[in-house]
Amino acid sequence: MSSENLPKTRPVSSEDIEYFASTGARVIHGNSALGAEYNADHFGKYFGSTTVAVFPRNTEQVSRILAHCNRNLISVVTQGGNSGTAGGAIAQCGELIVSLRNMNKVREMDVVSGVLVADGGCILEDLDNHAREHGYIMPVDLGAKKKCMIGGNVSTNAGGLRYLRYGSMHGTVLGIEAVLPDGRVLDALSTLKKDASGYDVKQLFIGAEGTLGIVTAVAVALAPKPQSTQLAVFGLADFASIQGAFVLARQTLGEIVSAFEFWERRCTELVVEHEGYTSPLSAVHEFYVLVETRGSFAAHDSEKMDMFLDLLRDQALVDEMRVVRDTCEIEQTWLFRSQMAEAHSKSGCMHVYDFSLPSKHQHALLVAVKSHLQDAGLYNVDDAQVKDVTIFGHIGDDNIHLQVIAREFGGVVERAMEPWVYQWVGSHDGSVAAEHGLGAHKGQFLRYAKSPVVIETMKSLKQLLDPNNIMNPGKHIALA
């Protein structure tokens, strides 16, 4: 972190702690009071040093806390479920943590329009369960849904498993309530689905990662609860077959296709080895694909799936196929897929890269990374520093996850990979952060994928809304 990005702020004092408590918020403080639950990221790569965390119960308390921090130049890191992988929610410089865990109420549920309004600290799975009671589902579905919170989902512009069907946060979030750095409450908590009256201010906070304020409430357009769900898992010989299968899925399954996931052979091996699950297919394949459909009429959906399978056979795109229609089996198959990141992290120090990349370049990235690391003497040699290089992801929305499993974090492996891999992705029309966010590290590589004018505009917005630089300082756009 360069000196210009360091926060010009002061530590939290005993007087500050007394003030925070006077707002009615819960306060935890002390050198031993905040352990890894608050001071470490999910995969143990980023660590914090904060000794003070506040837990407001409502927006008014958040407003008073931020106003005090702004007046007294106290840096703030907002934290939800702390399930992120980019270090954005970790207070690495001892900043005050403002946790939204106690802001966990559903404010409104409109069953006619299908809109839910909830506090920013509501856990995603809890909101989905609430919506299901009324015939709806949350449009975003993440592997961390038991822990992550809707305010963090919005702040990181989370994508997830069914982006292909339900789209991005930019489309499903109808309104937000946010507290600005100076304590003012931005009430843009509209539940309208059409509104052309001026700038769409809420969009600034989707993907801002807590640098412009704290998202305290969200209005979300829900999706109808599916009446019919099917899953198909395929084994394929090469990446070109995956692309061919995807084209057929879009053309044949049409509006009912909800997910199209892929992973390679080594990913299956790691889940079996470290998580104890059985592979969803009987044979071993170079690549695997999971296709899910969601619809309202089982017979219609089954007919479409059968047509899709026939075309795959006719074109010899898959070597093995398995269709799953039982609810429990569907859940188990998804569980296998959702454990891939966890399995990788148990096999070594996982350097995870989250890219958007046109499908035609995705396998080329894997080949290029392996070749690059081998040329550097780090992979596929005796006593190699790199144990594995794998890819998996959501091919339906061009999001690929690249894992480089090393013997240690940072060091020679990170130096070999960065900035080289970001340059490679940028030169192939990709994005350096697809759904995990920029966080504590990736902002410095933004120049490989964004123009100088775009970066300057982002920095201008940050300066306008947070001139004292108290909100998540030294991260995100500050590194660009």
mmCIF file with all atom_site columns, N, CA and C in Angstrom, residues 116-167:
data_model
loop_
_atom_site.group_PDB
_atom_site.id
_atom_site.type_symbol
_atom_site.label_atom_id
_atom_site.label_alt_id
_atom_site.label_comp_id
_atom_site.label_asym_id
_atom_site.label_entity_id
_atom_site.label_seq_id
_atom_site.pdbx_PDB_ins_code
_atom_site.Cartn_x
_atom_site.Cartn_y
_atom_site.Cartn_z
_atom_site.occupancy
_atom_site.B_iso_or_equiv
_atom_site.pdbx_formal_charge
_atom_site.auth_seq_id
_atom_site.auth_comp_id
_atom_site.auth_asym_id
_atom_site.auth_atom_id
_atom_site.pdbx_PDB_model_num
ATOM 1   N N  . LEU A 1 116 ? -38.908 -7.908  -1.966  1.00 0.00 ? 116 LEU A N  1
ATOM 2   C CA . LEU A 1 116 ? -38.541 -8.059  -0.562  1.00 0.00 ? 116 LEU A CA 1
ATOM 3   C C  . LEU A 1 116 ? -37.618 -6.912  -0.170  1.00 0.00 ? 116 LEU A C  1
ATOM 4   N N  . VAL A 1 117 ? -37.873 -6.325  1.005   1.00 0.00 ? 117 VAL A N  1
ATOM 5   C CA . VAL A 1 117 ? -37.015 -5.280  1.558   1.00 0.00 ? 117 VAL A CA 1
ATOM 6   C C  . VAL A 1 117 ? -36.449 -5.792  2.869   1.00 0.00 ? 117 VAL A C  1
ATOM 7   N N  . ALA A 1 118 ? -35.125 -5.763  3.001   1.00 0.00 ? 118 ALA A N  1
ATOM 8   C CA . ALA A 1 118 ? -34.486 -6.359  4.169   1.00 0.00 ? 118 ALA A CA 1
ATOM 9   C C  . ALA A 1 118 ? -33.282 -5.536  4.622   1.00 0.00 ? 118 ALA A C  1
ATOM 10  N N  . ASP A 1 119 ? -32.974 -5.662  5.913   1.00 0.00 ? 119 ASP A N  1
ATOM 11  C CA . ASP A 1 119 ? -31.761 -5.055  6.448   1.00 0.00 ? 119 ASP A CA 1
ATOM 12  C C  . ASP A 1 119 ? -30.532 -5.643  5.767   1.00 0.00 ? 119 ASP A C  1
ATOM 13  N N  . GLY A 1 120 ? -29.459 -4.873  5.735   1.00 0.00 ? 120 GLY A N  1
ATOM 14  C CA . GLY A 1 120 ? -28.235 -5.308  5.076   1.00 0.00 ? 120 GLY A CA 1
ATOM 15  C C  . GLY A 1 120 ? -27.555 -6.480  5.744   1.00 0.00 ? 120 GLY A C  1
ATOM 16  N N  . GLY A 1 121 ? -27.877 -6.748  7.026   1.00 0.00 ? 121 GLY A N  1
ATOM 17  C CA . GLY A 1 121 ? -27.241 -7.841  7.738   1.00 0.00 ? 121 GLY A CA 1
ATOM 18  C C  . GLY A 1 121 ? -27.997 -9.153  7.689   1.00 0.00 ? 121 GLY A C  1
ATOM 19  N N  . CYS A 1 122 ? -29.029 -9.247  6.862   1.00 0.00 ? 122 CYS A N  1
ATOM 20  C CA . CYS A 1 122 ? -29.769 -10.503 6.731   1.00 0.00 ? 122 CYS A CA 1
ATOM 21  C C  . CYS A 1 122 ? -28.933 -11.529 5.966   1.00 0.00 ? 122 CYS A C  1
ATOM 22  N N  . ILE A 1 123 ? -28.869 -12.747 6.501   1.00 0.00 ? 123 ILE A N  1
ATOM 23  C CA . ILE A 1 123 ? -28.147 -13.828 5.838   1.00 0.00 ? 123 ILE A CA 1
ATOM 24  C C  . ILE A 1 123 ? -28.917 -14.259 4.587   1.00 0.00 ? 123 ILE A C  1
ATOM 25  N N  . LEU A 1 124 ? -28.187 -14.493 3.507   1.00 0.00 ? 124 LEU A N  1
ATOM 26  C CA . LEU A 1 124 ? -28.807 -14.785 2.219   1.00 0.00 ? 124 LEU A CA 1
ATOM 27  C C  . LEU A 1 124 ? -29.741 -15.991 2.295   1.00 0.00 ? 124 LEU A C  1
ATOM 28  N N  . GLU A 1 125 ? -29.299 -17.074 2.920   1.00 0.00 ? 125 GLU A N  1
ATOM 29  C CA . GLU A 1 125 ? -30.144 -18.272 2.994   1.00 0.00 ? 125 GLU A CA 1
ATOM 30  C C  . GLU A 1 125 ? -31.425 -18.008 3.780   1.00 0.00 ? 125 GLU A C  1
ATOM 31  N N  . ASP A 1 126 ? -31.355 -17.198 4.834   1.00 0.00 ? 126 ASP A N  1
ATOM 32  C CA . ASP A 1 126 ? -32.550 -16.860 5.602   1.00 0.00 ? 126 ASP A CA 1
ATOM 33  C C  . ASP A 1 126 ? -33.552 -16.092 4.736   1.00 0.00 ? 126 ASP A C  1
ATOM 34  N N  . LEU A 1 127 ? -33.046 -15.187 3.922   1.00 0.00 ? 127 LEU A N  1
ATOM 35  C CA . LEU A 1 127 ? -33.937 -14.436 3.032   1.00 0.00 ? 127 LEU A CA 1
ATOM 36  C C  . LEU A 1 127 ? -34.567 -15.359 1.989   1.00 0.00 ? 127 LEU A C  1
ATOM 37  N N  . ASP A 1 128 ? -33.781 -16.293 1.477   1.00 0.00 ? 128 ASP A N  1
ATOM 38  C CA . ASP A 1 128 ? -34.313 -17.229 0.490   1.00 0.00 ? 128 ASP A CA 1
ATOM 39  C C  . ASP A 1 128 ? -35.406 -18.095 1.116   1.00 0.00 ? 128 ASP A C  1
ATOM 40  N N  . ASN A 1 129 ? -35.194 -18.556 2.336   1.00 0.00 ? 129 ASN A N  1
ATOM 41  C CA . ASN A 1 129 ? -36.213 -19.354 3.021   1.00 0.00 ? 129 ASN A CA 1
ATOM 42  C C  . ASN A 1 129 ? -37.484 -18.538 3.260   1.00 0.00 ? 129 ASN A C  1
ATOM 43  N N  . HIS A 1 130 ? -37.307 -17.285 3.622   1.00 0.00 ? 130 HIS A N  1
ATOM 44  C CA . HIS A 1 130 ? -38.468 -16.402 3.825   1.00 0.00 ? 130 HIS A CA 1
ATOM 45  C C  . HIS A 1 130 ? -39.231 -16.209 2.519   1.00 0.00 ? 130 HIS A C  1
ATOM 46  N N  . ALA A 1 131 ? -38.506 -15.985 1.447   1.00 0.00 ? 131 ALA A N  1
ATOM 47  C CA . ALA A 1 131 ? -39.154 -15.782 0.148   1.00 0.00 ? 131 ALA A CA 1
ATOM 48  C C  . ALA A 1 131 ? -39.902 -17.039 -0.295  1.00 0.00 ? 131 ALA A C  1
ATOM 49  N N  . ARG A 1 132 ? -39.321 -18.194 -0.050  1.00 0.00 ? 132 ARG A N  1
ATOM 50  C CA . ARG A 1 132 ? -39.954 -19.454 -0.449  1.00 0.00 ? 132 ARG A CA 1
ATOM 51  C C  . ARG A 1 132 ? -41.289 -19.672 0.243   1.00 0.00 ? 132 ARG A C  1
ATOM 52  N N  . GLU A 1 133 ? -41.432 -19.187 1.448   1.00 0.00 ? 133 GLU A N  1
ATOM 53  C CA . GLU A 1 133 ? -42.708 -19.309 2.155   1.00 0.00 ? 133 GLU A CA 1
ATOM 54  C C  . GLU A 1 133 ? -43.832 -18.576 1.429   1.00 0.00 ? 133 GLU A C  1
ATOM 55  N N  . HIS A 1 134 ? -43.447 -17.641 0.581   1.00 0.00 ? 134 HIS A N  1
ATOM 56  C CA . HIS A 1 134 ? -44.435 -16.837 -0.151  1.00 0.00 ? 134 HIS A CA 1
ATOM 57  C C  . HIS A 1 134 ? -44.436 -17.140 -1.653  1.00 0.00 ? 134 HIS A C  1
ATOM 58  N N  . GLY A 1 135 ? -43.762 -18.232 -2.053  1.00 0.00 ? 135 GLY A N  1
ATOM 59  C CA . GLY A 1 135 ? -43.774 -18.629 -3.459  1.00 0.00 ? 135 GLY A CA 1
ATOM 60  C C  . GLY A 1 135 ? -42.700 -18.011 -4.322  1.00 0.00 ? 135 GLY A C  1
ATOM 61  N N  . TYR A 1 136 ? -41.637 -17.466 -3.695  1.00 0.00 ? 136 TYR A N  1
ATOM 62  C CA . TYR A 1 136 ? -40.559 -16.820 -4.438  1.00 0.00 ? 136 TYR A CA 1
ATOM 63  C C  . TYR A 1 136 ? -39.210 -17.370 -3.986  1.00 0.00 ? 136 TYR A C  1
ATOM 64  N N  . ILE A 1 137 ? -38.158 -16.963 -4.677  1.00 0.00 ? 137 ILE A N  1
ATOM 65  C CA . ILE A 1 137 ? -36.789 -17.257 -4.274  1.00 0.00 ? 137 ILE A CA 1
ATOM 66  C C  . ILE A 1 137 ? -35.945 -16.006 -4.454  1.00 0.00 ? 137 ILE A C  1
ATOM 67  N N  . MET A 1 138 ? -34.806 -15.966 -3.745  1.00 0.00 ? 138 MET A N  1
ATOM 68  C CA . MET A 1 138 ? -33.837 -14.905 -3.992  1.00 0.00 ? 138 MET A CA 1
ATOM 69  C C  . MET A 1 138 ? -33.160 -15.163 -5.344  1.00 0.00 ? 138 MET A C  1
ATOM 70  N N  . PRO A 1 139 ? -32.943 -14.145 -6.140  1.00 0.00 ? 139 PRO A N  1
ATOM 71  C CA . PRO A 1 139 ? -32.353 -14.360 -7.470  1.00 0.00 ? 139 PRO A CA 1
ATOM 72  C C  . PRO A 1 139 ? -30.865 -14.703 -7.429  1.00 0.00 ? 139 PRO A C  1
ATOM 73  N N  . VAL A 1 140 ? -30.191 -14.382 -6.336  1.00 0.00 ? 140 VAL A N  1
ATOM 74  C CA . VAL A 1 140 ? -28.768 -14.709 -6.221  1.00 0.00 ? 140 VAL A CA 1
ATOM 75  C C  . VAL A 1 140 ? -28.623 -15.927 -5.328  1.00 0.00 ? 140 VAL A C  1
ATOM 76  N N  . ASP A 1 141 ? -27.730 -16.843 -5.724  1.00 0.00 ? 141 ASP A N  1
ATOM 77  C CA . ASP A 1 141 ? -27.496 -18.074 -4.972  1.00 0.00 ? 141 ASP A CA 1
ATOM 78  C C  . ASP A 1 141 ? -25.998 -18.315 -4.932  1.00 0.00 ? 141 ASP A C  1
ATOM 79  N N  . LEU A 1 142 ? -25.443 -18.337 -3.736  1.00 0.00 ? 142 LEU A N  1
ATOM 80  C CA . LEU A 1 142 ? -23.990 -18.426 -3.573  1.00 0.00 ? 142 LEU A CA 1
ATOM 81  C C  . LEU A 1 142 ? -23.605 -19.623 -2.725  1.00 0.00 ? 142 LEU A C  1
ATOM 82  N N  . GLY A 1 143 ? -22.399 -20.106 -2.915  1.00 0.00 ? 143 GLY A N  1
ATOM 83  C CA . GLY A 1 143 ? -21.906 -21.203 -2.103  1.00 0.00 ? 143 GLY A CA 1
ATOM 84  C C  . GLY A 1 143 ? -21.826 -20.840 -0.632  1.00 0.00 ? 143 GLY A C  1
ATOM 85  N N  . ALA A 1 144 ? -21.651 -19.554 -0.332  1.00 0.00 ? 144 ALA A N  1
ATOM 86  C CA . ALA A 1 144 ? -21.530 -19.081 1.053   1.00 0.00 ? 144 ALA A CA 1
ATOM 87  C C  . ALA A 1 144 ? -22.861 -18.588 1.612   1.00 0.00 ? 144 ALA A C  1
ATOM 88  N N  . LYS A 1 145 ? -23.991 -19.045 1.046   1.00 0.00 ? 145 LYS A N  1
ATOM 89  C CA . LYS A 1 145 ? -25.295 -18.487 1.405   1.00 0.00 ? 145 LYS A CA 1
ATOM 90  C C  . LYS A 1 145 ? -25.671 -18.676 2.864   1.00 0.00 ? 145 LYS A C  1
ATOM 91  N N  . LYS A 1 146 ? -25.090 -19.653 3.551   1.00 0.00 ? 146 LYS A N  1
ATOM 92  C CA . LYS A 1 146 ? -25.389 -19.857 4.965   1.00 0.00 ? 146 LYS A CA 1
ATOM 93  C C  . LYS A 1 146 ? -24.727 -18.802 5.855   1.00 0.00 ? 146 LYS A C  1
ATOM 94  N N  . LYS A 1 147 ? -23.787 -18.055 5.291   1.00 0.00 ? 147 LYS A N  1
ATOM 95  C CA . LYS A 1 147 ? -23.012 -17.096 6.073   1.00 0.00 ? 147 LYS A CA 1
ATOM 96  C C  . LYS A 1 147 ? -23.053 -15.679 5.522   1.00 0.00 ? 147 LYS A C  1
ATOM 97  N N  . CYS A 1 148 ? -23.022 -15.548 4.207   1.00 0.00 ? 148 CYS A N  1
ATOM 98  C CA . CYS A 1 148 ? -22.944 -14.209 3.615   1.00 0.00 ? 148 CYS A CA 1
ATOM 99  C C  . CYS A 1 148 ? -24.237 -13.426 3.825   1.00 0.00 ? 148 CYS A C  1
ATOM 100 N N  . MET A 1 149 ? -24.146 -12.108 3.763   1.00 0.00 ? 149 MET A N  1
ATOM 101 C CA . MET A 1 149 ? -25.277 -11.231 4.036   1.00 0.00 ? 149 MET A CA 1
ATOM 102 C C  . MET A 1 149 ? -25.591 -10.376 2.820   1.00 0.00 ? 149 MET A C  1
ATOM 103 N N  . ILE A 1 150 ? -26.846 -9.991  2.716   1.00 0.00 ? 150 ILE A N  1
ATOM 104 C CA . ILE A 1 150 ? -27.310 -9.312  1.507   1.00 0.00 ? 150 ILE A CA 1
ATOM 105 C C  . ILE A 1 150 ? -26.607 -7.975  1.285   1.00 0.00 ? 150 ILE A C  1
ATOM 106 N N  . GLY A 1 151 ? -26.273 -7.266  2.364   1.00 0.00 ? 151 GLY A N  1
ATOM 107 C CA . GLY A 1 151 ? -25.544 -6.013  2.194   1.00 0.00 ? 151 GLY A CA 1
ATOM 108 C C  . GLY A 1 151 ? -24.176 -6.237  1.577   1.00 0.00 ? 151 GLY A C  1
ATOM 109 N N  . GLY A 1 152 ? -23.508 -7.324  2.000   1.00 0.00 ? 152 GLY A N  1
ATOM 110 C CA . GLY A 1 152 ? -22.213 -7.669  1.407   1.00 0.00 ? 152 GLY A CA 1
ATOM 111 C C  . GLY A 1 152 ? -22.351 -8.168  -0.009  1.00 0.00 ? 152 GLY A C  1
ATOM 112 N N  . ASN A 1 153 ? -23.440 -8.918  -0.285  1.00 0.00 ? 153 ASN A N  1
ATOM 113 C CA . ASN A 1 153 ? -23.688 -9.367  -1.659  1.00 0.00 ? 153 ASN A CA 1
ATOM 114 C C  . ASN A 1 153 ? -23.807 -8.182  -2.604  1.00 0.00 ? 153 ASN A C  1
ATOM 115 N N  . VAL A 1 154 ? -24.536 -7.158  -2.161  1.00 0.00 ? 154 VAL A N  1
ATOM 116 C CA . VAL A 1 154 ? -24.710 -5.954  -2.983  1.00 0.00 ? 154 VAL A CA 1
ATOM 117 C C  . VAL A 1 154 ? -23.376 -5.212  -3.106  1.00 0.00 ? 154 VAL A C  1
ATOM 118 N N  . SER A 1 155 ? -22.679 -5.066  -1.996  1.00 0.00 ? 155 SER A N  1
ATOM 119 C CA . SER A 1 155 ? -21.441 -4.280  -1.988  1.00 0.00 ? 155 SER A CA 1
ATOM 120 C C  . SER A 1 155 ? -20.335 -4.902  -2.817  1.00 0.00 ? 155 SER A C  1
ATOM 121 N N  . THR A 1 156 ? -20.385 -6.224  -3.018  1.00 0.00 ? 156 THR A N  1
ATOM 122 C CA . THR A 1 156 ? -19.385 -6.892  -3.859  1.00 0.00 ? 156 THR A CA 1
ATOM 123 C C  . THR A 1 156 ? -19.923 -7.231  -5.245  1.00 0.00 ? 156 THR A C  1
ATOM 124 N N  . ASN A 1 157 ? -21.182 -6.876  -5.503  1.00 0.00 ? 157 ASN A N  1
ATOM 125 C CA . ASN A 1 157 ? -21.833 -7.229  -6.769  1.00 0.00 ? 157 ASN A CA 1
ATOM 126 C C  . ASN A 1 157 ? -21.697 -8.733  -7.024  1.00 0.00 ? 157 ASN A C  1
ATOM 127 N N  . ALA A 1 158 ? -22.083 -9.518  -6.023  1.00 0.00 ? 158 ALA A N  1
ATOM 128 C CA . ALA A 1 158 ? -21.930 -10.973 -6.088  1.00 0.00 ? 158 ALA A CA 1
ATOM 129 C C  . ALA A 1 158 ? -22.681 -11.553 -7.286  1.00 0.00 ? 158 ALA A C  1
ATOM 130 N N  . GLY A 1 159 ? -22.088 -12.546 -7.914  1.00 0.00 ? 159 GLY A N  1
ATOM 131 C CA . GLY A 1 159 ? -22.689 -13.168 -9.093  1.00 0.00 ? 159 GLY A CA 1
ATOM 132 C C  . GLY A 1 159 ? -23.407 -14.452 -8.746  1.00 0.00 ? 159 GLY A C  1
ATOM 133 N N  . GLY A 1 160 ? -22.645 -15.520 -8.551  1.00 0.00 ? 160 GLY A N  1
ATOM 134 C CA . GLY A 1 160 ? -23.239 -16.756 -8.070  1.00 0.00 ? 160 GLY A CA 1
ATOM 135 C C  . GLY A 1 160 ? -23.551 -17.778 -9.131  1.00 0.00 ? 160 GLY A C  1
ATOM 136 N N  . LEU A 1 161 ? -24.224 -18.832 -8.666  1.00 0.00 ? 161 LEU A N  1
ATOM 137 C CA . LEU A 1 161 ? -24.409 -20.041 -9.455  1.00 0.00 ? 161 LEU A CA 1
ATOM 138 C C  . LEU A 1 161 ? -25.445 -19.904 -10.557 1.00 0.00 ? 161 LEU A C  1
ATOM 139 N N  . ARG A 1 162 ? -26.417 -19.014 -10.383 1.00 0.00 ? 162 ARG A N  1
ATOM 140 C CA . ARG A 1 162 ? -27.519 -18.926 -11.359 1.00 0.00 ? 162 ARG A CA 1
ATOM 141 C C  . ARG A 1 162 ? -27.609 -17.550 -12.019 1.00 0.00 ? 162 ARG A C  1
ATOM 142 N N  . TYR A 1 163 ? -26.480 -16.926 -12.174 1.00 0.00 ? 163 TYR A N  1
ATOM 143 C CA . TYR A 1 163 ? -26.395 -15.635 -12.858 1.00 0.00 ? 163 TYR A CA 1
ATOM 144 C C  . TYR A 1 163 ? -26.959 -15.736 -14.274 1.00 0.00 ? 163 TYR A C  1
ATOM 145 N N  . LEU A 1 164 ? -26.708 -16.876 -14.908 1.00 0.00 ? 164 LEU A N  1
ATOM 146 C CA . LEU A 1 164 ? -27.169 -17.103 -16.282 1.00 0.00 ? 164 LEU A CA 1
ATOM 147 C C  . LEU A 1 164 ? -28.673 -16.910 -16.397 1.00 0.00 ? 164 LEU A C  1
ATOM 148 N N  . ARG A 1 165 ? -29.426 -17.324 -15.383 1.00 0.00 ? 165 ARG A N  1
ATOM 149 C CA . ARG A 1 165 ? -30.885 -17.242 -15.423 1.00 0.00 ? 165 ARG A CA 1
ATOM 150 C C  . ARG A 1 165 ? -31.418 -15.925 -14.859 1.00 0.00 ? 165 ARG A C  1
ATOM 151 N N  . TYR A 1 166 ? -30.874 -15.504 -13.708 1.00 0.00 ? 166 TYR A N  1
ATOM 152 C CA . TYR A 1 166 ? -31.493 -14.404 -12.971 1.00 0.00 ? 166 TYR A CA 1
ATOM 153 C C  . TYR A 1 166 ? -30.752 -13.077 -13.064 1.00 0.00 ? 166 TYR A C  1
ATOM 154 N N  . GLY A 1 167 ? -29.550 -13.095 -13.651 1.00 0.00 ? 167 GLY A N  1
ATOM 155 C CA . GLY A 1 167 ? -28.852 -11.841 -13.885 1.00 0.00 ? 167 GLY A CA 1
ATOM 156 C C  . GLY A 1 167 ? -28.085 -11.321 -12.682 1.00 0.00 ? 167 GLY A C  1
#
